[in-house]
Short mmCIF file of C-alpha atoms and ligand atoms in Angstrom, two decimals:
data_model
loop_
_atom_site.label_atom_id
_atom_site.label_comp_id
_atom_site.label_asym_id
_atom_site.label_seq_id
_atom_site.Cartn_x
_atom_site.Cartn_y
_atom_site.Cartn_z
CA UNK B 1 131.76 90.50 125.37
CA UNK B 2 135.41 91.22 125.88
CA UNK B 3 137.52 94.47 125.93
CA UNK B 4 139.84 94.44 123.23
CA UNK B 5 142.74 96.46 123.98
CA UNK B 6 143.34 98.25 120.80
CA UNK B 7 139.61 100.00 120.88
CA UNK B 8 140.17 100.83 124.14
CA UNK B 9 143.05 102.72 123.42
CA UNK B 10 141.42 104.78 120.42
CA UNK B 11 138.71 105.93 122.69
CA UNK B 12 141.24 107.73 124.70
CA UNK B 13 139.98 111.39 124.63
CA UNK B 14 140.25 113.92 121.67
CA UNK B 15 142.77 116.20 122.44
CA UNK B 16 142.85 118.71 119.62
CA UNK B 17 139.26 119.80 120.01
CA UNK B 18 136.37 117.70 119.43
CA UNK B 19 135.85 115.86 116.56
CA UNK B 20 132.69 114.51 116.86
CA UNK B 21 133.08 112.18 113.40
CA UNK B 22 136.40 110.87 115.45
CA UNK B 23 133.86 109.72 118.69
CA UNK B 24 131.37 108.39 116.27
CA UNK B 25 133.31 106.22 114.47
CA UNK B 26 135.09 104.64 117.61
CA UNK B 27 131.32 104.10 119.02
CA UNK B 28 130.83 102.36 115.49
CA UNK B 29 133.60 100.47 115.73
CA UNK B 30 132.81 99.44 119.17
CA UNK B 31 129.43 98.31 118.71
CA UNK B 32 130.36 96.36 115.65
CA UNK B 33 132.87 94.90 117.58
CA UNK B 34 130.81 93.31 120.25
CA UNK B 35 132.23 95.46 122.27
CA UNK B 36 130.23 97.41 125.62
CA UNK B 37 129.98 100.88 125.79
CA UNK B 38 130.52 102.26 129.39
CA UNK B 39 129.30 105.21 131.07
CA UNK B 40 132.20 107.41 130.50
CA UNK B 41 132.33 106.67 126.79
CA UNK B 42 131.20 109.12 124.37
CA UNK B 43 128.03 108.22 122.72
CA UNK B 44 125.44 109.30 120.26
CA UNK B 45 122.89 111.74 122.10
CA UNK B 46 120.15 109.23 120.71
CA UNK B 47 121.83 106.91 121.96
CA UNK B 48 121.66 108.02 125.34
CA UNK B 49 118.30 108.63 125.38
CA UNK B 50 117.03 105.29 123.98
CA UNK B 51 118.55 103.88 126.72
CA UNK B 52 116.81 106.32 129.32
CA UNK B 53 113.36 105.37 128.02
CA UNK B 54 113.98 101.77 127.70
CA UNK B 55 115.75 102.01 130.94
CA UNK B 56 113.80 103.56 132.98
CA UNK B 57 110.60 102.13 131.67
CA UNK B 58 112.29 99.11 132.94
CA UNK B 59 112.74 99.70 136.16
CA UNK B 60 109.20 101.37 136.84
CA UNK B 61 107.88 98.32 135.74
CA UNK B 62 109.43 96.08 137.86
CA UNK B 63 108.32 98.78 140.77
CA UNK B 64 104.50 99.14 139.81
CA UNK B 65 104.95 95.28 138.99
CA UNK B 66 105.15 94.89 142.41
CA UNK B 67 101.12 95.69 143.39
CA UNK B 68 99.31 92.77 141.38
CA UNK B 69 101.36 90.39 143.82
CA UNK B 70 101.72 92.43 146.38
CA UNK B 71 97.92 92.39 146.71
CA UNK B 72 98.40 88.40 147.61
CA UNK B 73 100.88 88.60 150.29
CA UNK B 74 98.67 88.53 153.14
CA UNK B 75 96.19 86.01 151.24
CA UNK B 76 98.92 83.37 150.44
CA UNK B 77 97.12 79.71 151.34
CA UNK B 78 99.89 78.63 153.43
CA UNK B 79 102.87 80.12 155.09
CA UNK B 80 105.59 78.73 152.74
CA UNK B 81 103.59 80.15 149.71
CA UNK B 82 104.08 83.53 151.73
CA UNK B 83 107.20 83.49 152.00
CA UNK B 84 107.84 82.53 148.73
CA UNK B 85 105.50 85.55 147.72
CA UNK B 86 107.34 87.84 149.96
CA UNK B 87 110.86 86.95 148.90
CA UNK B 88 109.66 87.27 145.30
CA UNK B 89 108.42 91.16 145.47
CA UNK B 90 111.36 92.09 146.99
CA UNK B 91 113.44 90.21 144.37
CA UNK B 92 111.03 92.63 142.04
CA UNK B 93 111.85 96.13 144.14
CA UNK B 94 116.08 94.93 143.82
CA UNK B 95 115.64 94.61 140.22
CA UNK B 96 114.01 98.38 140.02
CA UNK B 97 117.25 99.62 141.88
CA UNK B 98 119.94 97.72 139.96
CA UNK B 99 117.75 99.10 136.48
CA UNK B 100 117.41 102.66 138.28
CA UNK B 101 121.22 102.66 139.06
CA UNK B 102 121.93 102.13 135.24
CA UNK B 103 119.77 104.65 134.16
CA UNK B 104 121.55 107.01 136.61
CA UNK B 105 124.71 106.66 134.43
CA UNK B 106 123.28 108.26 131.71
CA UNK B 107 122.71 110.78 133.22
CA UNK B 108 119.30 111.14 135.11
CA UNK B 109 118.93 111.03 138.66
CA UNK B 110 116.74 108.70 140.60
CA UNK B 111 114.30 111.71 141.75
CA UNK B 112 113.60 112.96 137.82
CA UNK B 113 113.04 109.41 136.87
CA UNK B 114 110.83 109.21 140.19
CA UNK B 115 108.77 112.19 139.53
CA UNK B 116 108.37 111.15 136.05
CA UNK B 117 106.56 107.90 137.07
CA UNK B 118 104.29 109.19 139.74
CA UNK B 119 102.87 112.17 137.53
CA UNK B 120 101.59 109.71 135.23
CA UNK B 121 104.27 110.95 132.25
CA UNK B 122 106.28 107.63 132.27
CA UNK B 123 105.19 104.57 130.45
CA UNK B 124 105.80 100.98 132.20
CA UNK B 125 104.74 97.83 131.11
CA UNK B 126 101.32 97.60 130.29
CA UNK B 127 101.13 93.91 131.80
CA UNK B 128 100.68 95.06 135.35
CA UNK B 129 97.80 97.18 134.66
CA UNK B 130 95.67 94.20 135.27
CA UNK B 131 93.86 92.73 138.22
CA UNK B 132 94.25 89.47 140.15
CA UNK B 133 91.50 88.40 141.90
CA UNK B 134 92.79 84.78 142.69
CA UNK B 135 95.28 82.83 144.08
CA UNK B 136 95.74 80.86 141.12
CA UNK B 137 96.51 84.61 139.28
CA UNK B 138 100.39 84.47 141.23
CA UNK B 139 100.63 81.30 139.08
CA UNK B 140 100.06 82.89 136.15
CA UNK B 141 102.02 85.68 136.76
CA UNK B 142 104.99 83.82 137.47
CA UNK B 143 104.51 81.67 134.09
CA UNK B 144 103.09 83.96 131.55
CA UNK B 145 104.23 87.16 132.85
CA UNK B 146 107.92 86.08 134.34
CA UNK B 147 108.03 83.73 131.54
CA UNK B 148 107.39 86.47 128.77
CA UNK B 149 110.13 88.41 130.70
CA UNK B 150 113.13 86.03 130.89
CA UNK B 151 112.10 85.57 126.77
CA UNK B 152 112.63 89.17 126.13
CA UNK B 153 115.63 89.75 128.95
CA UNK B 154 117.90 87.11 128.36
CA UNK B 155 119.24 88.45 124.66
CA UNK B 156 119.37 92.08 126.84
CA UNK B 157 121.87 90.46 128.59
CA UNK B 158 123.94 91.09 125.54
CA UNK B 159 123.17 94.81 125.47
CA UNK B 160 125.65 97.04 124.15
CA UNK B 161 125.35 99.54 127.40
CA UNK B 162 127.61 97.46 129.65
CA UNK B 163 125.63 98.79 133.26
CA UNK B 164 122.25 97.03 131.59
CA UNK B 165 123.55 94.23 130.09
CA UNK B 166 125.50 93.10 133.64
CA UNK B 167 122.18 94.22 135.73
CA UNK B 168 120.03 92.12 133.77
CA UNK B 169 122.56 88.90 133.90
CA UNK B 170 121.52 88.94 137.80
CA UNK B 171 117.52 89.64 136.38
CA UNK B 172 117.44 87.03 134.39
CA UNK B 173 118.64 84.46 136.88
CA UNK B 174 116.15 85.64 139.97
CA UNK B 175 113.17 85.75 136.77
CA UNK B 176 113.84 81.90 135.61
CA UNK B 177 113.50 81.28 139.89
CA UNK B 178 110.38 83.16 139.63
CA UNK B 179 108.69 81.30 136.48
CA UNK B 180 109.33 78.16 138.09
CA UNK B 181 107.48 79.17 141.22
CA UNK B 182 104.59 80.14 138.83
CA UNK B 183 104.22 77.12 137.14
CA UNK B 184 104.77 74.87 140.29
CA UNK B 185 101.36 76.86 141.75
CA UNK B 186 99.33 76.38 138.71
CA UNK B 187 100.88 72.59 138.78
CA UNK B 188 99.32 72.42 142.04
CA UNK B 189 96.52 73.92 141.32
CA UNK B 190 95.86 71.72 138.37
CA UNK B 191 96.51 68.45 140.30
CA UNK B 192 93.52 69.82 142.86
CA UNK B 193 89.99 69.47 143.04
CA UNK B 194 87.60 70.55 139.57
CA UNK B 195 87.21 74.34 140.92
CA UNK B 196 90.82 74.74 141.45
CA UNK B 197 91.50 73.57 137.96
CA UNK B 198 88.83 75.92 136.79
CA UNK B 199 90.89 78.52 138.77
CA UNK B 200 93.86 77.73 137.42
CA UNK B 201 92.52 77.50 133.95
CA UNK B 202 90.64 81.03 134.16
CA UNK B 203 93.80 82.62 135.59
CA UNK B 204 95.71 81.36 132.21
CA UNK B 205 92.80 82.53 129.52
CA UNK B 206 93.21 86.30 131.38
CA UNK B 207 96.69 86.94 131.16
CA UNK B 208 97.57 84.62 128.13
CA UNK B 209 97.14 87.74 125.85
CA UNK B 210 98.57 90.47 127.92
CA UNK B 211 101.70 88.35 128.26
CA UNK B 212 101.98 88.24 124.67
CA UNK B 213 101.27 92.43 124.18
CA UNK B 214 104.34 92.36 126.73
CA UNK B 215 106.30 92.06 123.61
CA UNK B 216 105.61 95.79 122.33
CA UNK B 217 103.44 96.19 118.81
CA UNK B 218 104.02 93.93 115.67
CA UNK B 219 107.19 94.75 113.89
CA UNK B 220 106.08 97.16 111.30
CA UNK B 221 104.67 99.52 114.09
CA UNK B 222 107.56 99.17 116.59
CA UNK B 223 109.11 102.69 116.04
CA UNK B 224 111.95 102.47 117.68
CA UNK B 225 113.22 98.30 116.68
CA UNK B 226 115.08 99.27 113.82
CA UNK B 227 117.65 101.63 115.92
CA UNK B 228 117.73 99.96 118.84
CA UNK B 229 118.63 96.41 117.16
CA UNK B 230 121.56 98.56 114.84
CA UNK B 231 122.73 100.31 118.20
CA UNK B 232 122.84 96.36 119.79
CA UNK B 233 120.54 96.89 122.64
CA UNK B 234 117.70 95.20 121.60
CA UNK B 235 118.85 91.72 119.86
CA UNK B 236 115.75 90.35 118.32
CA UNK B 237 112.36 91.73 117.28
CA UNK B 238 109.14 91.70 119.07
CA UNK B 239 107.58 89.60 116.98
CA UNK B 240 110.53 87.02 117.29
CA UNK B 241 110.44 86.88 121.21
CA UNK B 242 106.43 86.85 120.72
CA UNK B 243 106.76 83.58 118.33
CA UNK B 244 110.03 82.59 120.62
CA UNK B 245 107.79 82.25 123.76
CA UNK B 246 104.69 80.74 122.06
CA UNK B 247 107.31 78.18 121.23
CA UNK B 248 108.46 77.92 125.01
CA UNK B 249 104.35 77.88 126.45
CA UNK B 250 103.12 75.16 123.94
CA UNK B 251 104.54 72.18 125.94
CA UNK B 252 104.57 73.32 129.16
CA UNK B 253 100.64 73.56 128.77
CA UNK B 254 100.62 70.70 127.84
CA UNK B 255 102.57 69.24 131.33
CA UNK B 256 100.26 71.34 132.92
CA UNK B 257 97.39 70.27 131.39
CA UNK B 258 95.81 74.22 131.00
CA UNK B 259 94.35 75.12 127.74
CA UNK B 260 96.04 78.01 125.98
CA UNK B 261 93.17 79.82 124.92
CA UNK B 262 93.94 81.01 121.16
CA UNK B 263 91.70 78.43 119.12
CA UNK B 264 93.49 79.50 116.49
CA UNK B 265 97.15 78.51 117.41
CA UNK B 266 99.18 75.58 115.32
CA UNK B 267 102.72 75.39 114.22
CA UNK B 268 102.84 76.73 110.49
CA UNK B 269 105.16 74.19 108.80
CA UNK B 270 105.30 75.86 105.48
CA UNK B 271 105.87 79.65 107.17
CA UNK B 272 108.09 78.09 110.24
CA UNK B 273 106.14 79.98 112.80
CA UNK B 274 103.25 79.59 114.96
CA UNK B 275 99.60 80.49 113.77
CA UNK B 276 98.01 82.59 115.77
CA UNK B 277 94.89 84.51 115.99
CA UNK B 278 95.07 88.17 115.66
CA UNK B 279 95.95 90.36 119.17
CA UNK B 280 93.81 92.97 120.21
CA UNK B 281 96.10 95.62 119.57
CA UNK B 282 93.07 98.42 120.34
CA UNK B 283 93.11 96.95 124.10
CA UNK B 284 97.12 97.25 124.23
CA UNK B 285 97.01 100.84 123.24
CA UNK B 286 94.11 101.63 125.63
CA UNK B 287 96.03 100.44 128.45
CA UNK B 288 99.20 102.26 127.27
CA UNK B 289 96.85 105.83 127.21
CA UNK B 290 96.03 105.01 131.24
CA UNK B 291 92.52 103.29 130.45
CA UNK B 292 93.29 99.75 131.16
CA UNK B 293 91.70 98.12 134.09
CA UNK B 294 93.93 98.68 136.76
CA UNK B 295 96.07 101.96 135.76
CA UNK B 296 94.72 104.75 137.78
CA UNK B 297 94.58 102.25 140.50
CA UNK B 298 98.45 101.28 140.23
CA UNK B 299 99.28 105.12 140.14
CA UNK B 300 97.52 106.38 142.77
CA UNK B 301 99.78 103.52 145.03
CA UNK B 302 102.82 104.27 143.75
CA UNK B 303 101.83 107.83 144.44
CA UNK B 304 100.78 107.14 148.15
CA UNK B 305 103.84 105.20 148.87
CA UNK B 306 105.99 107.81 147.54
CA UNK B 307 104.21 110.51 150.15
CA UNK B 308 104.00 107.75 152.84
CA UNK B 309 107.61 107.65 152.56
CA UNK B 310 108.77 111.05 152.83
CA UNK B 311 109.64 110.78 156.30
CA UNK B 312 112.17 107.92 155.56
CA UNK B 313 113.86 109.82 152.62
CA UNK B 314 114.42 112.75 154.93
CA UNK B 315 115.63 111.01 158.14
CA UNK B 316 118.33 109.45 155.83
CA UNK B 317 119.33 112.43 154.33
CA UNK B 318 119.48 114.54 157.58
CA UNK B 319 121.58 111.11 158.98
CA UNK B 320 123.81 111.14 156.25
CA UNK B 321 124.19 114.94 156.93
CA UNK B 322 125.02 114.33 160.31
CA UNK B 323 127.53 112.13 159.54
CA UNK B 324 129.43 114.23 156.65
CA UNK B 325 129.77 116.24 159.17
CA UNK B 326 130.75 114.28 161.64
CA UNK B 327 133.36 113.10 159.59
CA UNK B 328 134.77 116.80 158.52
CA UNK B 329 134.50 117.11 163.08
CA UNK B 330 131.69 119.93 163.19
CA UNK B 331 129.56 118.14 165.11
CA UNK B 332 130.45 116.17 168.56
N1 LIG S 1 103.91 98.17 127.78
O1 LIG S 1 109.04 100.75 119.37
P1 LIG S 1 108.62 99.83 120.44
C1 LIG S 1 108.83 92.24 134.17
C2 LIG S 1 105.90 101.15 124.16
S1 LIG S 1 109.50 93.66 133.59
C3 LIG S 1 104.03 99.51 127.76
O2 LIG S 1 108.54 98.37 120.11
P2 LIG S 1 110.87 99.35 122.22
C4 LIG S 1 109.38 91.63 135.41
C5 LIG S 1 107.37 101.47 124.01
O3 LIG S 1 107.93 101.82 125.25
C6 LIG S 1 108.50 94.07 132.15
N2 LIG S 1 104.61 100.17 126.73
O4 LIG S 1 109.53 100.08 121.74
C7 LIG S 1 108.30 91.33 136.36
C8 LIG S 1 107.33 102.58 123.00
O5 LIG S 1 106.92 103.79 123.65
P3 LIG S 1 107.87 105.12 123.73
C9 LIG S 1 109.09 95.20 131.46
C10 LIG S 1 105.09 99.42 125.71
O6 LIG S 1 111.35 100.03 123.42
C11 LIG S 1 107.54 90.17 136.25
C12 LIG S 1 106.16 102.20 122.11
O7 LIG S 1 105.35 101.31 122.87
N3 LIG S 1 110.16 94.74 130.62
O8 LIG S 1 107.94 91.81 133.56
C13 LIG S 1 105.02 98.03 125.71
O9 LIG S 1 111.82 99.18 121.08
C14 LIG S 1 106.52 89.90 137.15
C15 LIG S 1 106.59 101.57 120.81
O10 LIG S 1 107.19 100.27 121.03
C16 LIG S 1 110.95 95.61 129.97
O11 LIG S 1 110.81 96.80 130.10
C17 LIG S 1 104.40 97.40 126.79
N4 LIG S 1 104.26 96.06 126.86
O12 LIG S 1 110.38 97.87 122.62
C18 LIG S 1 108.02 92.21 137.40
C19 LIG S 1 112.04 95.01 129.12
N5 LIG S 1 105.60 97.59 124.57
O13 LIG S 1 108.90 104.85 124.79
C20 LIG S 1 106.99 91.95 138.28
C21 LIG S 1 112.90 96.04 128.47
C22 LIG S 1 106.00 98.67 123.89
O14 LIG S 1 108.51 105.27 122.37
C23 LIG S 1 106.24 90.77 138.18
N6 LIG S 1 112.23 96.72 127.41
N7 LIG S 1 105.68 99.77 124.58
O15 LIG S 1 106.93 106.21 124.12
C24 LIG S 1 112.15 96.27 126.13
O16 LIG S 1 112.64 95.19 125.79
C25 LIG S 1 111.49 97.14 125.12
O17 LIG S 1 111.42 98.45 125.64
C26 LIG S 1 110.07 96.67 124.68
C27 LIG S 1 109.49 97.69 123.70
C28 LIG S 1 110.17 95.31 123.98
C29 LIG S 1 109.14 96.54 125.88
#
């Protein structure tokens, strides 16, 4: 996306009162244009807040996403698999900063966002509210779940709000990173002894439908699609990323050799789409009420952390004190 000059200039303020039609028809103009809007543009209320929620859901995501591999750190079978781990989480907490630093410039600060998540109000994805009891679980993660992720971030590069489009550019490239390492464990895995394959497989068959719920509901329940694909933040649908990465996962079982366990799957020639069997849309909306497996589980962390961690917050605000007033001399 480029700046044109000539929009530029006609979002220079209104100076003769506001004229709200004026500001709404530059936005228009902008976003038919291919054109970002920036933080100090004016834009639609709505607007605003779709980009909040979506946001903001974001970023708690990729914090609470944190725990189901976090949980492996210390279990990793060998030390380079650690420290692949390691440097993978923390690639997971940057992404919730650069996503929490765009939400800020809309206009909500880190703490309301904060206080939303840990009192159980904010929604984040519903992937991470599952368990991982085995090794071969970071393998699937970092297919299914990272895969499922760079299929529905890469066209958010491209989002109209220019803070989350350039945030996710950097995402994107640290998620592809992360798929790899995913599929290179469950290639291992798969290349190992019967039970590890069994692993490997079982790992697959329980996140295999999660990954695809990732996605949000079918079209014709997705409340807010519609909007967000006319405002240019959301490119495609959810059920065009779903079929997108069934497309992507079909041959790279097969390299792998793991079963993808939907008996019902085949490429539709006639309808141009894959055949699938029906998801279980009842579990997805369980999960996204706080009943899934792992939910209370993930909150009560996130919760812990956040009180573990008080003492941190308020050293560095009592050093950056200090030093603001160092700087104005009050203090020797
Ligand atoms: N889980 O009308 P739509 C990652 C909610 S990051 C929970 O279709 P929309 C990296 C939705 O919010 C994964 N809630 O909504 C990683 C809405 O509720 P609301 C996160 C869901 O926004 C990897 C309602 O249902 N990625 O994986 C889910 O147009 C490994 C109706 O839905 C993003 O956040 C769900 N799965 O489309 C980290 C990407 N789906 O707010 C660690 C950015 C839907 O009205 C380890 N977000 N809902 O109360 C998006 O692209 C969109 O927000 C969608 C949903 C596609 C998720």
């Amino acid at each position: 996306m480029t700046t044109a000059p000539a929009l530029r200039g006609a979002r220079e303020p209104v100076t003769d009162g506001p004229d709200e039609a004026a500001e709404q028809a530059t936005f228009d103009a902008l976003i038919a244009a291919e054109q970002r809007i920036e933080p100090r543009d004016w834009m639609p209320e709505a607007y605003r807040k779709t980009l909040i929620r979506q946001i903001s859901q974001h970023a708690h995501s990729e914090i609470i996403g944190m725990q189901p591999e976090g949980n492996w750190i210390t279990r990793a079978p060998s030390l380079k698999r650690k420290a692949i781990l390691m440097a993978k989480v923390q690639d997971e907490a940057g992404h919730g900063l650069y996503l929490y630093s765009a939400a800020q410039t809309l206009g909500i600060t880190r703490d309301e966002m904060t206080e939303q998540l840990i009192a159980g109000k904010a929604k984040y994805s519903s992937i991470f509210n599952y368990p991982t009891p085995t090794w071969a679980d970071m393998g699937a993660i970092g297919w299914l779940v990272d895969g499922a992720a760079i299929c529905n971030q890469v066209p958010l590069c491209r989002a109209s709000y220019g803070p989350y489009g350039r945030a996710m550019v950097r995402i994107c490239k640290e998620e592809s990173f992360h798929q790899r390492q995913g599929f290179e464990i469950l290639l291992a895995l798969m290349q190992g002894t019967p039970a590890q394959r069994q692993m490997a497989q079982d790992a697959v068959n329980r996140w295999y439908w999660p990954s695809l719920m990732m996605f949000g509901p079918p079209d014709d329940e997705s409340p807010n699609s519609a909007q967000s694909m006319e405002w240019k933040i959301k490119r495609f649908s959810n059920d065009e990323l779903r079929q997108r990465f069934v497309g992507m996962l079909v041959p790279q079982a097969a390299v792998l050799g793991v079963t993808l366990p939907d008996p019902e799957l085949r490429w539709d020639e006639d309808a141009q789409r894959w055949h699938m069997s029906e998801i279980d849309w009842t579990e997805f909306h369980e999960v996204l009420r706080g009943r899934g497996p792992m939910n209370a589980e993930r909150l009560r962390n996130r919760r812990n952390a956040h009180e573990d961690g008080a003492w941190v917050r308020e050293a560095a605000a009592e050093y950056a004190r200090r030093q603001a007033a160092r700087a104005e001399g009050k203090v020797a």
